[in-house]
PDB file of C-alpha atoms in Angstrom:
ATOM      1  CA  UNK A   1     116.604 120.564 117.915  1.00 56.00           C
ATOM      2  CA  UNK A   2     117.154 117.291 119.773  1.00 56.00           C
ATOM      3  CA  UNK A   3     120.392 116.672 116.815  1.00 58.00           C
ATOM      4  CA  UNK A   4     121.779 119.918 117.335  1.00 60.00           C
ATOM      5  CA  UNK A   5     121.649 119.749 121.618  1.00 61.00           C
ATOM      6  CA  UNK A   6     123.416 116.467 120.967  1.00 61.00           C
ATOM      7  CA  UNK A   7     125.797 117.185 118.579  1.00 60.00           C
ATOM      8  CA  UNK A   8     126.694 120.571 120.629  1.00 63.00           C
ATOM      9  CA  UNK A   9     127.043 117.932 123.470  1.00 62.00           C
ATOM     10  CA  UNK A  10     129.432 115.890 121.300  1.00 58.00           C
ATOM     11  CA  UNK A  11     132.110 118.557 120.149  1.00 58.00           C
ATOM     12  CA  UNK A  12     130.622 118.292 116.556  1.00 54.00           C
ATOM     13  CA  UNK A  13     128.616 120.927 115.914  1.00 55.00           C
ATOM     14  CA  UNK A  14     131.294 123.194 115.560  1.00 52.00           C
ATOM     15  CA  UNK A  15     132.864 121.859 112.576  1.00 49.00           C
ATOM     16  CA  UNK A  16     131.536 122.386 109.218  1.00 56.00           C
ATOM     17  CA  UNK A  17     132.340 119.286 107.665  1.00 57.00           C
ATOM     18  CA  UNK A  18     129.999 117.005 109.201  1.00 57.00           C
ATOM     19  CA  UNK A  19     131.312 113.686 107.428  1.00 60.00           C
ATOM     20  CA  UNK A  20     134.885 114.400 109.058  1.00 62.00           C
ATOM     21  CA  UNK A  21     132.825 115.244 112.528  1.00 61.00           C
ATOM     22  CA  UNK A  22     130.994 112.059 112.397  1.00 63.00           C
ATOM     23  CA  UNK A  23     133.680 109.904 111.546  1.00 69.00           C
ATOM     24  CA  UNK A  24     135.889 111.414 114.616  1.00 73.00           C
ATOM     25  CA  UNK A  25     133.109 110.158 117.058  1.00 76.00           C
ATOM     26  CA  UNK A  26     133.452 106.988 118.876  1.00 81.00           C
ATOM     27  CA  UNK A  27     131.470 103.831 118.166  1.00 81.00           C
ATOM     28  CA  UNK A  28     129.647 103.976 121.454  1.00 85.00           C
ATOM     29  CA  UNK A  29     128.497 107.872 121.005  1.00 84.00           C
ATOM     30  CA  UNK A  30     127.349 106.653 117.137  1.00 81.00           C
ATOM     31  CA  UNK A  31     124.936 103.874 118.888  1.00 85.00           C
ATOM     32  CA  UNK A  32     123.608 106.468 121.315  1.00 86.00           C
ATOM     33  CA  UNK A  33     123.104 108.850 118.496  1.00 86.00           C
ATOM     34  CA  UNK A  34     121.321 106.149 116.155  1.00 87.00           C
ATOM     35  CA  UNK A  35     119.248 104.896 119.313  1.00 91.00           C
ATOM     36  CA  UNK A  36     118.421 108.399 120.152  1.00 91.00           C
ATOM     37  CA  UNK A  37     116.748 109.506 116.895  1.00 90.00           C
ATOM     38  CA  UNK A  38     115.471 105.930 116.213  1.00 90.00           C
ATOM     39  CA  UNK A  39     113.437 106.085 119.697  1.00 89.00           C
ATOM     40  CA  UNK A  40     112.719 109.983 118.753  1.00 88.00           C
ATOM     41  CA  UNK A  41     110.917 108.549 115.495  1.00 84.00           C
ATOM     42  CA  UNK A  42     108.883 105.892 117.127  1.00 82.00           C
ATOM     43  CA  UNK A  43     107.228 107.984 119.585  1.00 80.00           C
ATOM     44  CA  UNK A  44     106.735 110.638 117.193  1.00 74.00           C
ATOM     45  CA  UNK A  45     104.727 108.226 115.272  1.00 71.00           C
ATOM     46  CA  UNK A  46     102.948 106.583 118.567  1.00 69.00           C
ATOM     47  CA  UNK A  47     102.002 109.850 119.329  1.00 66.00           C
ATOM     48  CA  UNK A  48     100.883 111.128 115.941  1.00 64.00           C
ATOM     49  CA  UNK A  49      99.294 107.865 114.248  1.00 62.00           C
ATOM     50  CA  UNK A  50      95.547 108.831 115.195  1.00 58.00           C
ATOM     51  CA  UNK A  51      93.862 106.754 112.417  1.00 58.00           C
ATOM     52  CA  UNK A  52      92.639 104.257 115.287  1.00 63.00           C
ATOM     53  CA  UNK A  53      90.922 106.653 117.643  1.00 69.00           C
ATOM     54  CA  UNK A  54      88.735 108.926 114.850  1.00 76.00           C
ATOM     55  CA  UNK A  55      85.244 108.499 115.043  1.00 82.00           C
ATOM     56  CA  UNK A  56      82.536 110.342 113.693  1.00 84.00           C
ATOM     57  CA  UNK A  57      79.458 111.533 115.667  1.00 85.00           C
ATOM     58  CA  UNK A  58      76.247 113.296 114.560  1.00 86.00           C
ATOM     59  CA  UNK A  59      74.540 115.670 117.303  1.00 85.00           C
ATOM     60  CA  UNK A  60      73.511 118.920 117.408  1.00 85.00           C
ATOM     61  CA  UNK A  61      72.822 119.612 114.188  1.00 86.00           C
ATOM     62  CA  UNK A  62      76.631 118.800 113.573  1.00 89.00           C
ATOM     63  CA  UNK A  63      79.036 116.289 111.943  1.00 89.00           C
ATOM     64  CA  UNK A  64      81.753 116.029 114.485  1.00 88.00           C
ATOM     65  CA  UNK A  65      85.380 114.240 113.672  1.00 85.00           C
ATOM     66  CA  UNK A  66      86.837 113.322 116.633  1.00 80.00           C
ATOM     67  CA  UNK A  67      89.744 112.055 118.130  1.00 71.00           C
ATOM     68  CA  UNK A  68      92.162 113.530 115.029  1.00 70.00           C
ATOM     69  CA  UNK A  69      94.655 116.336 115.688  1.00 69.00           C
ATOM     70  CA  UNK A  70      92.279 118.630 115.034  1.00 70.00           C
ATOM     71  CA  UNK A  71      88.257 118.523 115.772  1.00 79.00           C
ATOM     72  CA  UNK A  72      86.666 118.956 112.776  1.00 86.00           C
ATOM     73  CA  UNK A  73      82.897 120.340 112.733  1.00 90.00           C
ATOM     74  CA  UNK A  74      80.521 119.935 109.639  1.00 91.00           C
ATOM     75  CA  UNK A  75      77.281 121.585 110.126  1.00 90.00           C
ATOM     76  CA  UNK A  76      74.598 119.516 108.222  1.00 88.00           C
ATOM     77  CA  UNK A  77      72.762 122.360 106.478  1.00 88.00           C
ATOM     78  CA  UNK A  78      76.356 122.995 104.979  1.00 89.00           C
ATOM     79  CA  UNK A  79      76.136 119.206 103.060  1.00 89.00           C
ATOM     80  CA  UNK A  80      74.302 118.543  99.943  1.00 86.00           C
ATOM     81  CA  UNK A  81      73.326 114.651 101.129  1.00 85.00           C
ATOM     82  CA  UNK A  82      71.017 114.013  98.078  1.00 83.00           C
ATOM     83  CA  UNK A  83      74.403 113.559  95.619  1.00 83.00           C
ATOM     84  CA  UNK A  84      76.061 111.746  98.156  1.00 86.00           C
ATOM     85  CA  UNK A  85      77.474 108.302  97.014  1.00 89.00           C
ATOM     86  CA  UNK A  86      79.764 105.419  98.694  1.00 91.00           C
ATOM     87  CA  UNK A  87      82.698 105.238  95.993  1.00 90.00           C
ATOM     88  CA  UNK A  88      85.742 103.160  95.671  1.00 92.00           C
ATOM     89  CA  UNK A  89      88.565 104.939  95.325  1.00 91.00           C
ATOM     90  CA  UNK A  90      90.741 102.192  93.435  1.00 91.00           C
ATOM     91  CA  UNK A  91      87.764 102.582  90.684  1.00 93.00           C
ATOM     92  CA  UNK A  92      87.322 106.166  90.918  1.00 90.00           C
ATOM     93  CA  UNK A  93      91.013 107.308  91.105  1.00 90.00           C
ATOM     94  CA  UNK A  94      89.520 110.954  90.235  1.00 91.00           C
ATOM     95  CA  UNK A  95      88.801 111.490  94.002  1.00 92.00           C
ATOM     96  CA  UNK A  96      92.119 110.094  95.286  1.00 92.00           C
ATOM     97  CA  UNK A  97      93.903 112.831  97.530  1.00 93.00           C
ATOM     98  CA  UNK A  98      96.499 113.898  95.125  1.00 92.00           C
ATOM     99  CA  UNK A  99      98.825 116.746  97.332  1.00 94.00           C
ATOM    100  CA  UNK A 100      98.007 117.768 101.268  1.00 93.00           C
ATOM    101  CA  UNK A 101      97.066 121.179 102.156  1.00 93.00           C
ATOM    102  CA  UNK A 102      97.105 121.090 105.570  1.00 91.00           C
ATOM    103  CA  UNK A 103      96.619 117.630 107.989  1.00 86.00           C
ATOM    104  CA  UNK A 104      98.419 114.401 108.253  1.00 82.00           C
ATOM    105  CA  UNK A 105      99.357 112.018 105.905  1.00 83.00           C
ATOM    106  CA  UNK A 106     100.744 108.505 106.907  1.00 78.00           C
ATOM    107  CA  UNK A 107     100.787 105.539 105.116  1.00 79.00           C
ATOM    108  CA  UNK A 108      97.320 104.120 105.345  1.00 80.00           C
ATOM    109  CA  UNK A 109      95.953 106.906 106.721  1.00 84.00           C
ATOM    110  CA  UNK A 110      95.049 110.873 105.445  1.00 87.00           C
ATOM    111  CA  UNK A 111      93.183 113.280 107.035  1.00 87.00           C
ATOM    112  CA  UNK A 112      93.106 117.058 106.623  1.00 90.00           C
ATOM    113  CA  UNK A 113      92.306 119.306 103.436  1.00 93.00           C
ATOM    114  CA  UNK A 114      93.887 118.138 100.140  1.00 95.00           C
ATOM    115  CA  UNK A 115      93.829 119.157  96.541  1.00 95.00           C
ATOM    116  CA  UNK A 116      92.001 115.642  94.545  1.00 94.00           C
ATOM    117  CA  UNK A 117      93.349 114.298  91.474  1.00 93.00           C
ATOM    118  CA  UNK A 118      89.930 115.684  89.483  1.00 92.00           C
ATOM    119  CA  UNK A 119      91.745 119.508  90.675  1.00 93.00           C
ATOM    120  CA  UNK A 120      89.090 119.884  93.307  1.00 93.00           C
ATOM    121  CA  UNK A 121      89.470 120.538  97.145  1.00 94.00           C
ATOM    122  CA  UNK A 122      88.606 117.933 100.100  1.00 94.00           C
ATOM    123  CA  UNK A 123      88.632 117.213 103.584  1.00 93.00           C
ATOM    124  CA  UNK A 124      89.637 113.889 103.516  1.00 92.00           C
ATOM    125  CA  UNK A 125      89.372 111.246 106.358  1.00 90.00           C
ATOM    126  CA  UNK A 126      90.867 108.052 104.565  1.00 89.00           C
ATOM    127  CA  UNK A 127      91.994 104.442 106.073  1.00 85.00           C
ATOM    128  CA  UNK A 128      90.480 102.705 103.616  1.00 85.00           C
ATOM    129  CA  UNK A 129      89.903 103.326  99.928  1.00 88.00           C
ATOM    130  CA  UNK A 130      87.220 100.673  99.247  1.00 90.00           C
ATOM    131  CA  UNK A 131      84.415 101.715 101.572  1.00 90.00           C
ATOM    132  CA  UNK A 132      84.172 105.787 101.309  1.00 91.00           C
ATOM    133  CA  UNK A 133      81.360 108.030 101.829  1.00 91.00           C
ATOM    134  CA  UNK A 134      81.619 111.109  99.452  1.00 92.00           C
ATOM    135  CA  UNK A 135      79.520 114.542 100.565  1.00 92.00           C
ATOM    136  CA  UNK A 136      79.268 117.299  98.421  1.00 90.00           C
ATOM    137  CA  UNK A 137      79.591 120.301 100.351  1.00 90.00           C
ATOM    138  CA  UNK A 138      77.978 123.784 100.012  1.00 89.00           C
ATOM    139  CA  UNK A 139      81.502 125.679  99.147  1.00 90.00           C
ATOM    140  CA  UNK A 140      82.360 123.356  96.728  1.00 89.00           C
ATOM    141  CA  UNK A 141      84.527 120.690  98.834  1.00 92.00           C
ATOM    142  CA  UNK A 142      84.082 117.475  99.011  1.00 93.00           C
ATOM    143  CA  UNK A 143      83.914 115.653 102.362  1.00 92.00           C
ATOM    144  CA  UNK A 144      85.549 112.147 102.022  1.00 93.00           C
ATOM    145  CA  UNK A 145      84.583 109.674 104.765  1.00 90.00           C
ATOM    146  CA  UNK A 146      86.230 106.220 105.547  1.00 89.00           C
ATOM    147  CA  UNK A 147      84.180 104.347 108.415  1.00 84.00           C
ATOM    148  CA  UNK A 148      83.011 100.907 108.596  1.00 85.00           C
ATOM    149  CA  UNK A 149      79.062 101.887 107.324  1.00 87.00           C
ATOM    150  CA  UNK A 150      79.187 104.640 104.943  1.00 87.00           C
ATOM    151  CA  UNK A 151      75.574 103.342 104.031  1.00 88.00           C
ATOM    152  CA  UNK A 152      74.670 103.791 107.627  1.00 87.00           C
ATOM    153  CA  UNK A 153      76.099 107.185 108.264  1.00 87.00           C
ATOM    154  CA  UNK A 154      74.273 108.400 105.024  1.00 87.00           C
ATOM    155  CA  UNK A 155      70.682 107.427 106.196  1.00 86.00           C
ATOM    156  CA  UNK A 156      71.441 108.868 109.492  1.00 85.00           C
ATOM    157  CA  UNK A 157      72.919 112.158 108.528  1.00 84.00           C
ATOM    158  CA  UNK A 158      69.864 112.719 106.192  1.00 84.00           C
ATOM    159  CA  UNK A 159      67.374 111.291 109.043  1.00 81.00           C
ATOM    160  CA  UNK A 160      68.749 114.256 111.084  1.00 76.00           C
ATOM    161  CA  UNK A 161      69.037 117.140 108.868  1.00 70.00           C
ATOM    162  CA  UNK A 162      65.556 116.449 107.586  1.00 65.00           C
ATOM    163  CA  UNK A 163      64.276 116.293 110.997  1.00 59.00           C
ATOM    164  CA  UNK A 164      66.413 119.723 111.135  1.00 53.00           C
ATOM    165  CA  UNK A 165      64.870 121.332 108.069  1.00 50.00           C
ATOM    166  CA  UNK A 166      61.381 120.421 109.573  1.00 42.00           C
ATOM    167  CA  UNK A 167      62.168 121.857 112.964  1.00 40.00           C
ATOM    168  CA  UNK A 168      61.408 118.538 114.707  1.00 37.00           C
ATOM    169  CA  UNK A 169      64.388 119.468 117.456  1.00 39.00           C
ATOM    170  CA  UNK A 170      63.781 119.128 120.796  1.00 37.00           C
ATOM    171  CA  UNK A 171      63.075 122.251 123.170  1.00 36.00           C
ATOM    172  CA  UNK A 172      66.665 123.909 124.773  1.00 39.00           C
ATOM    173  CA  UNK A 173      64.908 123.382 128.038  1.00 37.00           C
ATOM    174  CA  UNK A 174      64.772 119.423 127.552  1.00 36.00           C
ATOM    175  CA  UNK A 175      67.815 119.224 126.466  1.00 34.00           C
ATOM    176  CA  UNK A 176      69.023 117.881 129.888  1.00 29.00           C
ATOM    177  CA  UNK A 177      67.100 114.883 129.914  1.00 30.00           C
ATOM    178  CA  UNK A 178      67.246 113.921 127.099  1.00 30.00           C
ATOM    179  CA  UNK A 179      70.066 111.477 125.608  1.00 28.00           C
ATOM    180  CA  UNK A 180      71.823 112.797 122.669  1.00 30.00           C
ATOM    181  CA  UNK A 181      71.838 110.868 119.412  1.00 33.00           C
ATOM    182  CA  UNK A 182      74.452 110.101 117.715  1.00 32.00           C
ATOM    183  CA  UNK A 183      76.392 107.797 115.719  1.00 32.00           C
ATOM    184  CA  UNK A 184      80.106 106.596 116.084  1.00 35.00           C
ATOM    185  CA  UNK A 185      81.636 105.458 112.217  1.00 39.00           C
ATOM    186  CA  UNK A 186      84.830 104.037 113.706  1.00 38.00           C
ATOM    187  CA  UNK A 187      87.961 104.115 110.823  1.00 39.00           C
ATOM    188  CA  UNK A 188      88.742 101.028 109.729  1.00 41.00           C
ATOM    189  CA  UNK A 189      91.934  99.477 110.850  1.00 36.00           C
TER     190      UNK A 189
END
């Protein structure tokens, strides 16, 4: 949109041989044209590049992602935690994201739903591909995890939904006072 304002701006949009256009256009306007989409393309990916703010919390009963273009919810009763393993992706290239669905995908960085190399569907959180916690969920999907203590945000998640399954939750009316547990399973830079 940005491109076509400017090259309406120019005189060039007109024409419908672009290479002739753009080869009628002054040094000077070339430079503003290059610095324009060049600045355009940084802050597009200052803005976008959220792999440094996502953080996981559990509370609630919930799996939250936050901090990602979208907020992502993951009830606990919908994950089968007793399969769930830490895998490295460089040794188990089976559960690599092979082709996005919907989400981002940067280099160093995925996030969204995508379609594995095994044929199977995941949501897919990924900085790093040597430290990733792997949840089976109850549709079928796999939830893929990168955060600096998969271990940790295991025996956590299955501390809570156990203490879920039991009914060990705190009464609505307390809920106030109480401070709400959770854990934070920062992405890896």
């Amino acid at each position: 949109m940005v491109f076509v304002w400017a090259a309406r701006r120019w005189g060039i949009y007109s024409s419908s041989n672009w290479r002739s256009a753009f080869s009628r256009i002054s040094p000077t306007k070339r430079f503003w044209i290059a610095g324009v989409a060049a600045g355009l393309l940084v802050f597009a990916f200052l803005v976008l590049d959220r792999s440094k703010h996502v953080r996981f919390e559990i509370a609630d009963g919930r799996l939250f992602v936050r901090g990602d273009i979208f907020c992502w919810r993951f009830p606990l009763s919908a994950m089968n935690l007793g399969p769930s393993v830490v895998l490295d992706l460089t040794q188990w290239p089976d559960f690599k994201p092979r082709r996005k669905i919907i989400g981002t995908s940067l280099p160093g960085y995925q996030s969204g739903e995508f379609m594995l190399q095994n044929g199977r569907r995941a949501i897919v959180f990924l900085s790093d591909l040597h430290r990733v916690l792997c949840i089976l969920m109850d549709d079928g999907k796999f939830l893929l995890l990168s955060c600096t203590d998969p271990e940790g945000l295991l025996r956590f998640a299955c501390r809570r939904e156990t203490r879920l399954s039991h009914g060990c939750i705190e009464d609505p009316g307390q809920q106030h006072n109480r401070r709400v547990e959770m854990i934070r399973g920062e992405l890896l830079s």
